[in-house]
Coordinates of C-alpha atoms in Angstrom, one line a residue:
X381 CA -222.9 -80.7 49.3
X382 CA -226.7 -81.8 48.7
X383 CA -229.2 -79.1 49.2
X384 CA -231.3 -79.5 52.1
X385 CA -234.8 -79.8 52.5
X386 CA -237.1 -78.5 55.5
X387 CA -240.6 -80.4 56.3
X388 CA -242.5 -79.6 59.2
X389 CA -244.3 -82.5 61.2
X390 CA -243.8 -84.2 63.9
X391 CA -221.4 -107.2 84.3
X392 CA -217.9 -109.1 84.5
X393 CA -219.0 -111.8 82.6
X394 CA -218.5 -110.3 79.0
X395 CA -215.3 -108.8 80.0
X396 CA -213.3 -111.4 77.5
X397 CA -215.7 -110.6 74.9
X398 CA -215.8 -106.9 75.2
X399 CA -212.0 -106.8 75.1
X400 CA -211.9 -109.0 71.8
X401 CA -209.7 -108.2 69.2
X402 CA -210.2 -104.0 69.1
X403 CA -208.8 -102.2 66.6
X404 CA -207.8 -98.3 67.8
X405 CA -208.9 -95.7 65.9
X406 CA -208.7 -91.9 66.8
X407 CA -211.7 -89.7 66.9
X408 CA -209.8 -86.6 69.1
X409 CA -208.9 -83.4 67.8
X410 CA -205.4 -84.6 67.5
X411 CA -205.2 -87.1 64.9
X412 CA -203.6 -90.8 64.3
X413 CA -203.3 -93.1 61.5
X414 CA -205.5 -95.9 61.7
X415 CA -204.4 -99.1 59.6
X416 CA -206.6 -100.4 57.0
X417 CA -208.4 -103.5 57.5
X418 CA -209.9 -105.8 54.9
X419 CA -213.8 -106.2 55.5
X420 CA -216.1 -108.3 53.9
X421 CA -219.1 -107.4 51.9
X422 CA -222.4 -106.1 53.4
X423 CA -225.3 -107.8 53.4
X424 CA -228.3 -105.2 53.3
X425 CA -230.2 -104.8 56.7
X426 CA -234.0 -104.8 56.8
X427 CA -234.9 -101.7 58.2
X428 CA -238.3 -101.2 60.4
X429 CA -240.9 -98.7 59.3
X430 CA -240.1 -95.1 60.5
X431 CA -242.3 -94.1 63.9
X432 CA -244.9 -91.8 63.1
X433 CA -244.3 -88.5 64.6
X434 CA -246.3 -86.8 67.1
X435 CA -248.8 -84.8 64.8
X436 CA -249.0 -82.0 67.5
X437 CA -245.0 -81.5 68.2
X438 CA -243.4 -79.3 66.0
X439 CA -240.2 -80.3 64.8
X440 CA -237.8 -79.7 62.1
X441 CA -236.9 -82.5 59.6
X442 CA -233.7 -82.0 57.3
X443 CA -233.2 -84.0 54.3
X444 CA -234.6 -87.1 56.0
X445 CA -237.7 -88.1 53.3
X446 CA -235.3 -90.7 51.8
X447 CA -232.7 -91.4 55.3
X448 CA -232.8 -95.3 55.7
X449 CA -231.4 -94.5 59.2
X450 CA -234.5 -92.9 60.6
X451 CA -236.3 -95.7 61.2
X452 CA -234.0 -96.0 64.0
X453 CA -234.4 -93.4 65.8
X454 CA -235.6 -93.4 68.8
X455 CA -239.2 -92.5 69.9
X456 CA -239.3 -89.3 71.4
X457 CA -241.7 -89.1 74.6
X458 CA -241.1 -85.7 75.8
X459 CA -241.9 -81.9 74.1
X460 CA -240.4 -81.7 70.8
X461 CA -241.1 -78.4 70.4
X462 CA -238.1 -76.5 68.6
X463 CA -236.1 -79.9 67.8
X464 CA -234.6 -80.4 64.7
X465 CA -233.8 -83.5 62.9
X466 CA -230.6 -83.9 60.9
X467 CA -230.2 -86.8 58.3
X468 CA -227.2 -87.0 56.7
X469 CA -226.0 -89.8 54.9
X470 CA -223.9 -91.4 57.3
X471 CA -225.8 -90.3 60.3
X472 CA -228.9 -89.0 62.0
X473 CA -228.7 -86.1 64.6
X474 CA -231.9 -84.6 66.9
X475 CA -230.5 -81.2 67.8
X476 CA -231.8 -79.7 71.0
X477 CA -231.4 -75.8 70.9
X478 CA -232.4 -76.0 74.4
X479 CA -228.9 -77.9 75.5
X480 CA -227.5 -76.7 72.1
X481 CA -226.5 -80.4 72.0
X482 CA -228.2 -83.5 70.2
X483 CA -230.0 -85.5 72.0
X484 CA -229.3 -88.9 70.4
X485 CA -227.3 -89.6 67.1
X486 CA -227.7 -93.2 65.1
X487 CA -225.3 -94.2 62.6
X488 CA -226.1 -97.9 60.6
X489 CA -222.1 -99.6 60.7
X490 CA -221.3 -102.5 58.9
X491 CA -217.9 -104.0 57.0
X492 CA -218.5 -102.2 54.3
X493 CA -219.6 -98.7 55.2
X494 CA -216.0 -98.4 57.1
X495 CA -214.1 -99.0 54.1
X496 CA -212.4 -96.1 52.8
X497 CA -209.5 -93.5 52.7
X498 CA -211.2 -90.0 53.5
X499 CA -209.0 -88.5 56.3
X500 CA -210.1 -86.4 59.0
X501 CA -207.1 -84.4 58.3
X502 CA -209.1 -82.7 55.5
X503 CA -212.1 -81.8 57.8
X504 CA -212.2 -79.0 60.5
X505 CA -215.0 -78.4 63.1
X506 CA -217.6 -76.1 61.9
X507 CA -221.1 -74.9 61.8
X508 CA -223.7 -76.9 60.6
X509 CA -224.6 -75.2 57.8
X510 CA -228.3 -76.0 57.7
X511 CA -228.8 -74.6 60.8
X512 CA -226.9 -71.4 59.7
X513 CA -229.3 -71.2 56.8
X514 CA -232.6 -71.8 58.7
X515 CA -230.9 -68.8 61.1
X516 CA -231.5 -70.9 64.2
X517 CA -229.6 -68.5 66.3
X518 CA -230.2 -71.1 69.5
X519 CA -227.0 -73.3 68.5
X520 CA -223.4 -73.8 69.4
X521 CA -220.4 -72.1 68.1
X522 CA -216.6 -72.2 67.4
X523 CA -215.9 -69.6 70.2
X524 CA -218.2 -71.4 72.6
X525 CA -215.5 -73.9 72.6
X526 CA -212.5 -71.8 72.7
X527 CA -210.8 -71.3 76.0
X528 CA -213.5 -73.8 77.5
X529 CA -211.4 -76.9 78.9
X530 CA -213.9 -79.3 77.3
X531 CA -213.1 -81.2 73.8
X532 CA -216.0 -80.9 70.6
X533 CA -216.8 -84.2 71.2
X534 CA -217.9 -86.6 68.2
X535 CA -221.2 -88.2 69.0
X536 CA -220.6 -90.1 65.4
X537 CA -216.9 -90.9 65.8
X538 CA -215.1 -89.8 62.7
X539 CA -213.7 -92.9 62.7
X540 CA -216.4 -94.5 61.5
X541 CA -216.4 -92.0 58.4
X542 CA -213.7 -93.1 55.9
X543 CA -216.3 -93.7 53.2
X544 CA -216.0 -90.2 51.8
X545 CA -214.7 -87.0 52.4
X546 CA -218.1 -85.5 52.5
X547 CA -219.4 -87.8 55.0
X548 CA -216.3 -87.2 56.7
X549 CA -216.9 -83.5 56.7
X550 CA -220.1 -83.7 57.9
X551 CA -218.9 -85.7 61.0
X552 CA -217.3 -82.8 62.1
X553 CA -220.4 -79.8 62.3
X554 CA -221.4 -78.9 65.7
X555 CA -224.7 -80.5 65.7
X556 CA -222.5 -83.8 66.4
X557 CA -220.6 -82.5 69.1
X558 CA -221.3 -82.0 73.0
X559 CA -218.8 -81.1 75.4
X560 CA -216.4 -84.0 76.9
X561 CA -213.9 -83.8 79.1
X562 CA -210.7 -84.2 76.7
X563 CA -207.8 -85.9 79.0
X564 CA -208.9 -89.4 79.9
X565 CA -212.3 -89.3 78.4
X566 CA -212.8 -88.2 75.0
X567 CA -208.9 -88.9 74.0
X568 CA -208.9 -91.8 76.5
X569 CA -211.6 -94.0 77.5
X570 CA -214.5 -93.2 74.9
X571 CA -212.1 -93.0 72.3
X572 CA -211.7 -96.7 73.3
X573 CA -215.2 -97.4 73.1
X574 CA -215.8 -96.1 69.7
X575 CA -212.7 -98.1 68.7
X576 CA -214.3 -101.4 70.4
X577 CA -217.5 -101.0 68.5
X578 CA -215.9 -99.8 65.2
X579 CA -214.1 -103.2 65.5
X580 CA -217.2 -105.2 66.0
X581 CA -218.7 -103.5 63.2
X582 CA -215.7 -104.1 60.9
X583 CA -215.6 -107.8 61.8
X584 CA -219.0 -109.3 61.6
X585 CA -220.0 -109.8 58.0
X586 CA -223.5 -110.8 56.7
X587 CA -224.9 -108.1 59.8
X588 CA -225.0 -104.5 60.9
X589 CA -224.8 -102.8 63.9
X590 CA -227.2 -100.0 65.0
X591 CA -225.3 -97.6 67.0
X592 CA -227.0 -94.7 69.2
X593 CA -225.4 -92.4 71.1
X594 CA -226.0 -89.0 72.7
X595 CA -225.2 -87.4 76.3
X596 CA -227.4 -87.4 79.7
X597 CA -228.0 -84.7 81.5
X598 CA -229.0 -85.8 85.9
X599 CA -232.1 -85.3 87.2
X600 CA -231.5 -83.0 90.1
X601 CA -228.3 -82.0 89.2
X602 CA -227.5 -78.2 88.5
X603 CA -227.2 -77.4 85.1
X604 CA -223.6 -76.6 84.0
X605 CA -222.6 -74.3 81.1
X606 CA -219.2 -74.1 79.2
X607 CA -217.6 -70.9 80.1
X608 CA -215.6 -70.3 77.0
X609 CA -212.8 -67.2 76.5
X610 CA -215.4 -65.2 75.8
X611 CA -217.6 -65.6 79.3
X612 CA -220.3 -67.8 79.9
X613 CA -222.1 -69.9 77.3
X614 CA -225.5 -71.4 76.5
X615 CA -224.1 -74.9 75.9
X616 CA -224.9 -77.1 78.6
X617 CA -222.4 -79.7 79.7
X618 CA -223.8 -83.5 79.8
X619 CA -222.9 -85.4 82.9
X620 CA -222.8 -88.4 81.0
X621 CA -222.9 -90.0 77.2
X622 CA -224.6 -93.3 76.5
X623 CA -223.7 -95.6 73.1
X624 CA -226.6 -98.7 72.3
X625 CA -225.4 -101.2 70.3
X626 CA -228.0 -103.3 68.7
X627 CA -226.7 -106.5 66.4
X628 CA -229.4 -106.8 63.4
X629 CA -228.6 -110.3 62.4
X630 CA -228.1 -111.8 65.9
X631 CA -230.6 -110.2 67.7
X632 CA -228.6 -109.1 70.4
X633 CA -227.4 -105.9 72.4
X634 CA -225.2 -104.0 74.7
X635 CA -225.3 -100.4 76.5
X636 CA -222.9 -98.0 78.0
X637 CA -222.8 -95.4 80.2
X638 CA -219.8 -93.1 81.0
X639 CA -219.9 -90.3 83.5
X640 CA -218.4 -87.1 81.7
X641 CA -215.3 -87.1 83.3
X642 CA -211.6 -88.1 83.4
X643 CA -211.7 -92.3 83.6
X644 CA -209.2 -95.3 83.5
X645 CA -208.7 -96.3 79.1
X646 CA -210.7 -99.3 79.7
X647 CA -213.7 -98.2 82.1
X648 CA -216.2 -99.0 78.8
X649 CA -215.6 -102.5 80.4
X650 CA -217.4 -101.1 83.8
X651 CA -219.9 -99.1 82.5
X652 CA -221.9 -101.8 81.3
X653 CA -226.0 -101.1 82.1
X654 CA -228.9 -101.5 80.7
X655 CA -231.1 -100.3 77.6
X656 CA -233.7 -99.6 79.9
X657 CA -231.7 -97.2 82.5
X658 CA -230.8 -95.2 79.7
X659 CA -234.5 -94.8 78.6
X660 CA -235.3 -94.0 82.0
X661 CA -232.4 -91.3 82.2
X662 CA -233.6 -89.7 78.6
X663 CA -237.1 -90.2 78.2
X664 CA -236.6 -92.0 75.0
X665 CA -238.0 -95.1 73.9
X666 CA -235.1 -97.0 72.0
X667 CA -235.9 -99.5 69.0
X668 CA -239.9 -98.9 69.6
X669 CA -240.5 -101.3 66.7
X670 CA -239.5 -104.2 68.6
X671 CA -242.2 -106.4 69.8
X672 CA -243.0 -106.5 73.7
X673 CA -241.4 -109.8 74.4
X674 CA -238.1 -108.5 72.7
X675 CA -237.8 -105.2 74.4
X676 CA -238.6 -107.3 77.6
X677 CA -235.6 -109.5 77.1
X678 CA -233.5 -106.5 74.8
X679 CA -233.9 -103.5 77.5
X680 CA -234.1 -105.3 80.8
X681 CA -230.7 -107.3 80.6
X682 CA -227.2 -106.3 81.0
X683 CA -225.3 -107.0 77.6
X684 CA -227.9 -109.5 76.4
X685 CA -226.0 -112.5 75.5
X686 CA -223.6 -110.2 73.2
X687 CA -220.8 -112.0 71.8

């Protein structure tokens, strides 16, 4: 494992093409062989420059000076204070010991990052162990989770982790988990999400696929805790998860929202909204490094023009 470093600073139309061609994959605590598929080789994406944190907010940066995924995270607007950024090679986390949840998680997928054997059968759930070192005692736990109804829910599907067992592994600490509903959400119809994407990922060469995905939490509505077997815990229970897909080479993107709840296998295909309404139900700005006319046309339609 690589020794961690702390720095301080701070819609019908597209239903054809949504439905094309995806692959299933399993990314429940119950697992399923997924067949291999032949992918091409990647072509390397030009990353924009890293935003410049907000001097005054005080957050946490893990073994992110040299994570090419950063620069796609998205701009925080709100107070940082006690937030904690995660890079890890396949992934980047923002940990909110508030929620005990991350706030958004970005994974970079293309053909050839999915390749691989590592199997999730040689993972379990654990701890992140960075946040165990840096004795952050404002974080979720193994027992919050036992007894609780609600499934440790991948916000990097381990799917997309075959590359190596230790990317694998790290797929499965807490700090990319948040509470779903397990029956007919994360076993059913986000599983089929994450397989969707996986599959576009897997079968557009010469491109990669920014994916960002984390949970939403209703204005107004009452906060809701998981009560686990041992009573009441501090993990809060999202309402709702959003994934942003953004298409490097073709300029294009797509956005869902699903409520946190039991749903029909294919609802992914009516829970098509906009880049925007997710900004506006976070407080993040996604992709800030894109130029006013782009965000215009990127955040403000439904699925722009993805094929």
């Amino acid at each position: 494992m690589r020794t961690a470093r702390l720095v301080k600073g701070g819609a019908s139309l597209l239903l054809a093409a949504l439905m094309g061609g995806a692959a299933w994959a399993q990314d429940t605590e119950t697992p399923a062989a997924t067949p291999a598929t032949e992918v091409p080789t990647e072509t390397p994406v030009e990353t924009p420059a890293a935003a410049v944190p907000d001097a005054e907010a005080t957050v946490s940066h893990v073994d992110c000076d040299a994570s090419p995924i950063l620069a796609w995270a998205p701009e925080d607007m709100g107070d940082l204070t006690g937030m904690i950024t995660l890079c890890r090679e396949a992934y980047v986390a923002r940990f909110n010991p508030q929620t005990r949840n991350p706030d958004w998680v970005v994974e970079v997928l293309n053909p050839e990052n999915l390749k691989g054997t590592a199997d999730r059968d040689d993972a379990k759930f654990q701890a992140d162990p960075d946040l165990v070192r840096m004795n952050v005692e404002t974080r979720a736990t193994l027992p919050d989770y036992k007894g609780s109804g609600f499934d440790r829910g991948h916000q990097a599907p381990a799917g997309d982790m075959k590359r190596s067992d230790e990317v694998m592994m790290e797929s499965f600490y807490l700090t990319n988990m948040a509470p779903q509903v397990g029956i007919g959400f994360n076993r059913g119809a986000w599983r089929k999400l994450e397989s969707v994407v996986r599959n576009w990922a897997a079968t557009r060469p010469g491109t990669s696929l920014i994916v960002i995905t984390g949970p939403i939490y209703k204005d107004g509505a009452e906060k809701r805790f998981m009560d686990s077997s041992s009573g009441e815990t501090k993990v809060q229970i999202p309402d709702a998860f959003y994934k942003i897909v953004f298409d490097t080479t073709r300029r294009r993107s797509i956005a869902f929202v699903l409520e946190n709840k039991k749903l029909d296998f294919n609802a992914y295909k009516e829970s098509l909204t906009t880049i925007q309404a997710i900004q506006d139900q976070t407080g993040y700005n996604f992709f800030p490094h894109w130029s006013a006319r782009e965000a215009t046309l990127q955040e403000t339609n439904v699925a722009n023009l993805w094929r």
